[in-house]
Amino acid sequence: GSSSNSSVERGSISATVNKNDVRRMLAEQRGVLLDVRETDEVAPGSAMPLIPGAVHVPLAELASALSLD
């Protein structure tokens, strides 16, 4: 299969992680995977359901959930 990498930035530090890195970090409880897709995008039967182990907060609700608004 293909390996998809995503750039993650924290302050001025940048790292690239792939799906195996994410799985390992979640298993070791060294991070949180935040799924910000809208609720209808992750509904049962959708093309891309909820990601196992991820915390789902729809993007429209993210600022409120993080108390940034």
PDB file of N, CA and C in Angstrom:
ATOM      1  N   GLY A   1       0.814  -1.181   0.000  1.00  0.00           N
ATOM      2  CA  GLY A   1       0.000   0.000   0.000  1.00  0.00           C
ATOM      3  C   GLY A   1       0.854   1.239   0.000  1.00  0.00           C
ATOM      4  N   SER A   2       0.225   2.353  -0.232  1.00  0.00           N
ATOM      5  CA  SER A   2       0.955   3.611  -0.252  1.00  0.00           C
ATOM      6  C   SER A   2       1.066   4.165   1.153  1.00  0.00           C
ATOM      7  N   SER A   3       2.134   4.883   1.400  1.00  0.00           N
ATOM      8  CA  SER A   3       2.367   5.488   2.706  1.00  0.00           C
ATOM      9  C   SER A   3       2.110   6.974   2.585  1.00  0.00           C
ATOM     10  N   SER A   4       1.177   7.482   3.359  1.00  0.00           N
ATOM     11  CA  SER A   4       0.837   8.897   3.324  1.00  0.00           C
ATOM     12  C   SER A   4       1.492   9.595   4.504  1.00  0.00           C
ATOM     13  N   ASN A   5       2.208  10.659   4.235  1.00  0.00           N
ATOM     14  CA  ASN A   5       2.859  11.432   5.284  1.00  0.00           C
ATOM     15  C   ASN A   5       2.163  12.768   5.433  1.00  0.00           C
ATOM     16  N   SER A   6       2.117  13.266   6.654  1.00  0.00           N
ATOM     17  CA  SER A   6       1.536  14.567   6.937  1.00  0.00           C
ATOM     18  C   SER A   6       2.533  15.369   7.744  1.00  0.00           C
ATOM     19  N   SER A   7       2.601  16.649   7.483  1.00  0.00           N
ATOM     20  CA  SER A   7       3.499  17.515   8.241  1.00  0.00           C
ATOM     21  C   SER A   7       2.776  18.002   9.481  1.00  0.00           C
ATOM     22  N   VAL A   8       3.440  17.925  10.609  1.00  0.00           N
ATOM     23  CA  VAL A   8       2.884  18.364  11.881  1.00  0.00           C
ATOM     24  C   VAL A   8       3.777  19.470  12.399  1.00  0.00           C
ATOM     25  N   GLU A   9       3.192  20.608  12.740  1.00  0.00           N
ATOM     26  CA  GLU A   9       3.994  21.716  13.229  1.00  0.00           C
ATOM     27  C   GLU A   9       3.610  22.074  14.647  1.00  0.00           C
ATOM     28  N   ARG A  10       4.617  22.326  15.456  1.00  0.00           N
ATOM     29  CA  ARG A  10       4.415  22.781  16.826  1.00  0.00           C
ATOM     30  C   ARG A  10       5.400  23.914  17.036  1.00  0.00           C
ATOM     31  N   GLY A  11       4.869  25.138  17.134  1.00  0.00           N
ATOM     32  CA  GLY A  11       5.770  26.282  17.229  1.00  0.00           C
ATOM     33  C   GLY A  11       6.625  26.328  15.988  1.00  0.00           C
ATOM     34  N   SER A  12       7.940  26.339  16.161  1.00  0.00           N
ATOM     35  CA  SER A  12       8.838  26.356  15.011  1.00  0.00           C
ATOM     36  C   SER A  12       9.391  24.967  14.702  1.00  0.00           C
ATOM     37  N   ILE A  13       8.887  23.948  15.388  1.00  0.00           N
ATOM     38  CA  ILE A  13       9.349  22.583  15.162  1.00  0.00           C
ATOM     39  C   ILE A  13       8.393  21.907  14.190  1.00  0.00           C
ATOM     40  N   SER A  14       8.933  21.212  13.217  1.00  0.00           N
ATOM     41  CA  SER A  14       8.116  20.512  12.240  1.00  0.00           C
ATOM     42  C   SER A  14       8.553  19.055  12.171  1.00  0.00           C
ATOM     43  N   ALA A  15       7.594  18.154  12.059  1.00  0.00           N
ATOM     44  CA  ALA A  15       7.901  16.738  11.934  1.00  0.00           C
ATOM     45  C   ALA A  15       6.950  16.128  10.926  1.00  0.00           C
ATOM     46  N   THR A  16       7.378  15.063  10.312  1.00  0.00           N
ATOM     47  CA  THR A  16       6.521  14.324   9.396  1.00  0.00           C
ATOM     48  C   THR A  16       6.208  12.979  10.019  1.00  0.00           C
ATOM     49  N   VAL A  17       4.931  12.637  10.028  1.00  0.00           N
ATOM     50  CA  VAL A  17       4.504  11.355  10.588  1.00  0.00           C
ATOM     51  C   VAL A  17       3.707  10.597   9.542  1.00  0.00           C
ATOM     52  N   ASN A  18       3.771   9.287   9.597  1.00  0.00           N
ATOM     53  CA  ASN A  18       2.950   8.467   8.708  1.00  0.00           C
ATOM     54  C   ASN A  18       1.965   7.667   9.559  1.00  0.00           C
ATOM     55  N   LYS A  19       1.131   6.882   8.929  1.00  0.00           N
ATOM     56  CA  LYS A  19       0.087   6.182   9.682  1.00  0.00           C
ATOM     57  C   LYS A  19       0.671   5.217  10.711  1.00  0.00           C
ATOM     58  N   ASN A  20       1.818   4.623  10.436  1.00  0.00           N
ATOM     59  CA  ASN A  20       2.432   3.726  11.420  1.00  0.00           C
ATOM     60  C   ASN A  20       2.932   4.502  12.636  1.00  0.00           C
ATOM     61  N   ASP A  21       3.476   5.712  12.401  1.00  0.00           N
ATOM     62  CA  ASP A  21       3.903   6.573  13.512  1.00  0.00           C
ATOM     63  C   ASP A  21       2.704   6.913  14.394  1.00  0.00           C
ATOM     64  N   VAL A  22       1.584   7.256  13.761  1.00  0.00           N
ATOM     65  CA  VAL A  22       0.376   7.622  14.505  1.00  0.00           C
ATOM     66  C   VAL A  22      -0.117   6.434  15.318  1.00  0.00           C
ATOM     67  N   ARG A  23      -0.177   5.277  14.708  1.00  0.00           N
ATOM     68  CA  ARG A  23      -0.618   4.075  15.436  1.00  0.00           C
ATOM     69  C   ARG A  23       0.260   3.815  16.659  1.00  0.00           C
ATOM     70  N   ARG A  24       1.574   3.943  16.485  1.00  0.00           N
ATOM     71  CA  ARG A  24       2.502   3.700  17.593  1.00  0.00           C
ATOM     72  C   ARG A  24       2.311   4.750  18.699  1.00  0.00           C
ATOM     73  N   MET A  25       2.187   6.015  18.321  1.00  0.00           N
ATOM     74  CA  MET A  25       2.006   7.067  19.327  1.00  0.00           C
ATOM     75  C   MET A  25       0.709   6.874  20.102  1.00  0.00           C
ATOM     76  N   LEU A  26      -0.358   6.473  19.413  1.00  0.00           N
ATOM     77  CA  LEU A  26      -1.622   6.227  20.097  1.00  0.00           C
ATOM     78  C   LEU A  26      -1.510   5.029  21.028  1.00  0.00           C
ATOM     79  N   ALA A  27      -0.863   3.966  20.571  1.00  0.00           N
ATOM     80  CA  ALA A  27      -0.701   2.765  21.398  1.00  0.00           C
ATOM     81  C   ALA A  27       0.125   3.066  22.647  1.00  0.00           C
ATOM     82  N   GLU A  28       1.102   3.952  22.501  1.00  0.00           N
ATOM     83  CA  GLU A  28       1.969   4.314  23.624  1.00  0.00           C
ATOM     84  C   GLU A  28       1.416   5.502  24.418  1.00  0.00           C
ATOM     85  N   GLN A  29       0.225   5.955  24.043  1.00  0.00           N
ATOM     86  CA  GLN A  29      -0.427   7.100  24.688  1.00  0.00           C
ATOM     87  C   GLN A  29       0.479   8.324  24.717  1.00  0.00           C
ATOM     88  N   ARG A  30       1.148   8.575  23.579  1.00  0.00           N
ATOM     89  CA  ARG A  30       2.042   9.720  23.465  1.00  0.00           C
ATOM     90  C   ARG A  30       1.444  10.829  22.610  1.00  0.00           C
ATOM     91  N   GLY A  31       0.177  10.770  22.361  1.00  0.00           N
ATOM     92  CA  GLY A  31      -0.447  11.795  21.538  1.00  0.00           C
ATOM     93  C   GLY A  31      -1.932  11.557  21.407  1.00  0.00           C
ATOM     94  N   VAL A  32      -2.585  12.501  20.777  1.00  0.00           N
ATOM     95  CA  VAL A  32      -4.022  12.418  20.522  1.00  0.00           C
ATOM     96  C   VAL A  32      -4.230  12.694  19.046  1.00  0.00           C
ATOM     97  N   LEU A  33      -4.992  11.839  18.408  1.00  0.00           N
ATOM     98  CA  LEU A  33      -5.356  12.056  17.016  1.00  0.00           C
ATOM     99  C   LEU A  33      -6.706  12.743  17.004  1.00  0.00           C
ATOM    100  N   LEU A  34      -6.752  13.944  16.502  1.00  0.00           N
ATOM    101  CA  LEU A  34      -7.969  14.739  16.472  1.00  0.00           C
ATOM    102  C   LEU A  34      -8.558  14.699  15.069  1.00  0.00           C
ATOM    103  N   ASP A  35      -9.746  14.142  14.941  1.00  0.00           N
ATOM    104  CA  ASP A  35     -10.453  14.044  13.664  1.00  0.00           C
ATOM    105  C   ASP A  35     -11.416  15.218  13.592  1.00  0.00           C
ATOM    106  N   VAL A  36     -11.140  16.167  12.710  1.00  0.00           N
ATOM    107  CA  VAL A  36     -11.948  17.392  12.639  1.00  0.00           C
ATOM    108  C   VAL A  36     -12.923  17.400  11.460  1.00  0.00           C
ATOM    109  N   ARG A  37     -13.163  16.227  10.877  1.00  0.00           N
ATOM    110  CA  ARG A  37     -14.158  16.173   9.803  1.00  0.00           C
ATOM    111  C   ARG A  37     -15.541  16.434  10.389  1.00  0.00           C
ATOM    112  N   GLU A  38     -16.428  16.938   9.560  1.00  0.00           N
ATOM    113  CA  GLU A  38     -17.793  17.211  10.012  1.00  0.00           C
ATOM    114  C   GLU A  38     -18.519  15.896  10.277  1.00  0.00           C
ATOM    115  N   THR A  39     -19.543  15.948  11.126  1.00  0.00           N
ATOM    116  CA  THR A  39     -20.262  14.757  11.568  1.00  0.00           C
ATOM    117  C   THR A  39     -20.799  13.935  10.399  1.00  0.00           C
ATOM    118  N   ASP A  40     -21.348  14.583   9.372  1.00  0.00           N
ATOM    119  CA  ASP A  40     -21.893  13.833   8.242  1.00  0.00           C
ATOM    120  C   ASP A  40     -20.801  13.116   7.448  1.00  0.00           C
ATOM    121  N   GLU A  41     -19.565  13.574   7.550  1.00  0.00           N
ATOM    122  CA  GLU A  41     -18.458  12.934   6.841  1.00  0.00           C
ATOM    123  C   GLU A  41     -17.995  11.637   7.512  1.00  0.00           C
ATOM    124  N   VAL A  42     -18.321  11.471   8.775  1.00  0.00           N
ATOM    125  CA  VAL A  42     -17.880  10.282   9.511  1.00  0.00           C
ATOM    126  C   VAL A  42     -19.043   9.409   9.966  1.00  0.00           C
ATOM    127  N   ALA A  43     -20.228   9.695   9.477  1.00  0.00           N
ATOM    128  CA  ALA A  43     -21.419   8.933   9.867  1.00  0.00           C
ATOM    129  C   ALA A  43     -21.277   7.474   9.436  1.00  0.00           C
ATOM    130  N   PRO A  44     -21.917   6.573  10.181  1.00  0.00           N
ATOM    131  CA  PRO A  44     -21.882   5.158   9.780  1.00  0.00           C
ATOM    132  C   PRO A  44     -22.319   5.012   8.327  1.00  0.00           C
ATOM    133  N   GLY A  45     -21.573   4.226   7.580  1.00  0.00           N
ATOM    134  CA  GLY A  45     -21.887   4.023   6.172  1.00  0.00           C
ATOM    135  C   GLY A  45     -21.211   5.014   5.246  1.00  0.00           C
ATOM    136  N   SER A  46     -20.531   6.014   5.823  1.00  0.00           N
ATOM    137  CA  SER A  46     -19.825   6.980   4.974  1.00  0.00           C
ATOM    138  C   SER A  46     -18.561   6.342   4.417  1.00  0.00           C
ATOM    139  N   ALA A  47     -17.983   6.962   3.406  1.00  0.00           N
ATOM    140  CA  ALA A  47     -16.787   6.419   2.762  1.00  0.00           C
ATOM    141  C   ALA A  47     -15.611   6.333   3.729  1.00  0.00           C
ATOM    142  N   MET A  48     -15.515   7.259   4.673  1.00  0.00           N
ATOM    143  CA  MET A  48     -14.410   7.296   5.637  1.00  0.00           C
ATOM    144  C   MET A  48     -14.981   7.445   7.039  1.00  0.00           C
ATOM    145  N   PRO A  49     -15.345   6.348   7.698  1.00  0.00           N
ATOM    146  CA  PRO A  49     -15.935   6.434   9.044  1.00  0.00           C
ATOM    147  C   PRO A  49     -14.926   6.942  10.073  1.00  0.00           C
ATOM    148  N   LEU A  50     -15.375   7.084  11.308  1.00  0.00           N
ATOM    149  CA  LEU A  50     -14.502   7.541  12.383  1.00  0.00           C
ATOM    150  C   LEU A  50     -13.217   6.729  12.443  1.00  0.00           C
ATOM    151  N   ILE A  51     -12.139   7.386  12.742  1.00  0.00           N
ATOM    152  CA  ILE A  51     -10.832   6.738  12.846  1.00  0.00           C
ATOM    153  C   ILE A  51     -10.731   6.101  14.232  1.00  0.00           C
ATOM    154  N   PRO A  52     -10.481   4.801  14.306  1.00  0.00           N
ATOM    155  CA  PRO A  52     -10.366   4.149  15.621  1.00  0.00           C
ATOM    156  C   PRO A  52      -9.285   4.827  16.475  1.00  0.00           C
ATOM    157  N   GLY A  53      -9.645   5.165  17.696  1.00  0.00           N
ATOM    158  CA  GLY A  53      -8.709   5.800  18.614  1.00  0.00           C
ATOM    159  C   GLY A  53      -8.665   7.312  18.527  1.00  0.00           C
ATOM    160  N   ALA A  54      -9.329   7.876  17.527  1.00  0.00           N
ATOM    161  CA  ALA A  54      -9.312   9.328  17.357  1.00  0.00           C
ATOM    162  C   ALA A  54     -10.390   9.985  18.204  1.00  0.00           C
ATOM    163  N   VAL A  55     -10.165  11.248  18.534  1.00  0.00           N
ATOM    164  CA  VAL A  55     -11.171  12.070  19.193  1.00  0.00           C
ATOM    165  C   VAL A  55     -11.830  12.888  18.091  1.00  0.00           C
ATOM    166  N   HIS A  56     -13.149  12.793  17.978  1.00  0.00           N
ATOM    167  CA  HIS A  56     -13.864  13.511  16.918  1.00  0.00           C
ATOM    168  C   HIS A  56     -14.437  14.811  17.449  1.00  0.00           C
ATOM    169  N   VAL A  57     -13.974  15.912  16.897  1.00  0.00           N
ATOM    170  CA  VAL A  57     -14.517  17.239  17.177  1.00  0.00           C
ATOM    171  C   VAL A  57     -14.675  17.920  15.817  1.00  0.00           C
ATOM    172  N   PRO A  58     -15.909  18.104  15.347  1.00  0.00           N
ATOM    173  CA  PRO A  58     -16.095  18.743  14.046  1.00  0.00           C
ATOM    174  C   PRO A  58     -15.387  20.100  13.991  1.00  0.00           C
ATOM    175  N   LEU A  59     -14.785  20.405  12.855  1.00  0.00           N
ATOM    176  CA  LEU A  59     -14.027  21.639  12.694  1.00  0.00           C
ATOM    177  C   LEU A  59     -14.839  22.870  13.098  1.00  0.00           C
ATOM    178  N   ALA A  60     -16.120  22.876  12.773  1.00  0.00           N
ATOM    179  CA  ALA A  60     -16.977  24.018  13.112  1.00  0.00           C
ATOM    180  C   ALA A  60     -17.092  24.219  14.620  1.00  0.00           C
ATOM    181  N   GLU A  61     -16.806  23.175  15.405  1.00  0.00           N
ATOM    182  CA  GLU A  61     -16.920  23.244  16.865  1.00  0.00           C
ATOM    183  C   GLU A  61     -15.562  23.287  17.571  1.00  0.00           C
ATOM    184  N   LEU A  62     -14.475  23.266  16.807  1.00  0.00           N
ATOM    185  CA  LEU A  62     -13.150  23.142  17.395  1.00  0.00           C
ATOM    186  C   LEU A  62     -12.780  24.313  18.299  1.00  0.00           C
ATOM    187  N   ALA A  63     -12.961  25.524  17.839  1.00  0.00           N
ATOM    188  CA  ALA A  63     -12.595  26.694  18.669  1.00  0.00           C
ATOM    189  C   ALA A  63     -13.359  26.673  19.980  1.00  0.00           C
ATOM    190  N   SER A  64     -14.650  26.373  19.925  1.00  0.00           N
ATOM    191  CA  SER A  64     -15.468  26.313  21.122  1.00  0.00           C
ATOM    192  C   SER A  64     -15.004  25.188  22.047  1.00  0.00           C
ATOM    193  N   ALA A  65     -14.699  24.022  21.463  1.00  0.00           N
ATOM    194  CA  ALA A  65     -14.257  22.877  22.261  1.00  0.00           C
ATOM    195  C   ALA A  65     -12.929  23.153  22.954  1.00  0.00           C
ATOM    196  N   LEU A  66     -12.098  23.965  22.331  1.00  0.00           N
ATOM    197  CA  LEU A  66     -10.808  24.324  22.907  1.00  0.00           C
ATOM    198  C   LEU A  66     -10.882  25.625  23.714  1.00  0.00           C
ATOM    199  N   SER A  67     -12.100  26.156  23.834  1.00  0.00           N
ATOM    200  CA  SER A  67     -12.341  27.427  24.533  1.00  0.00           C
ATOM    201  C   SER A  67     -11.500  28.562  23.985  1.00  0.00           C
ATOM    202  N   LEU A  68     -11.416  28.628  22.646  1.00  0.00           N
ATOM    203  CA  LEU A  68     -10.655  29.680  21.990  1.00  0.00           C
ATOM    204  C   LEU A  68     -11.525  30.840  21.525  1.00  0.00           C
ATOM    205  N   ASP A  69     -12.823  30.668  21.610  1.00  0.00           N
ATOM    206  CA  ASP A  69     -13.687  31.757  21.107  1.00  0.00           C
ATOM    207  C   ASP A  69     -14.186  32.629  22.232  1.00  0.00           C
TER     208      ASP A  69
END
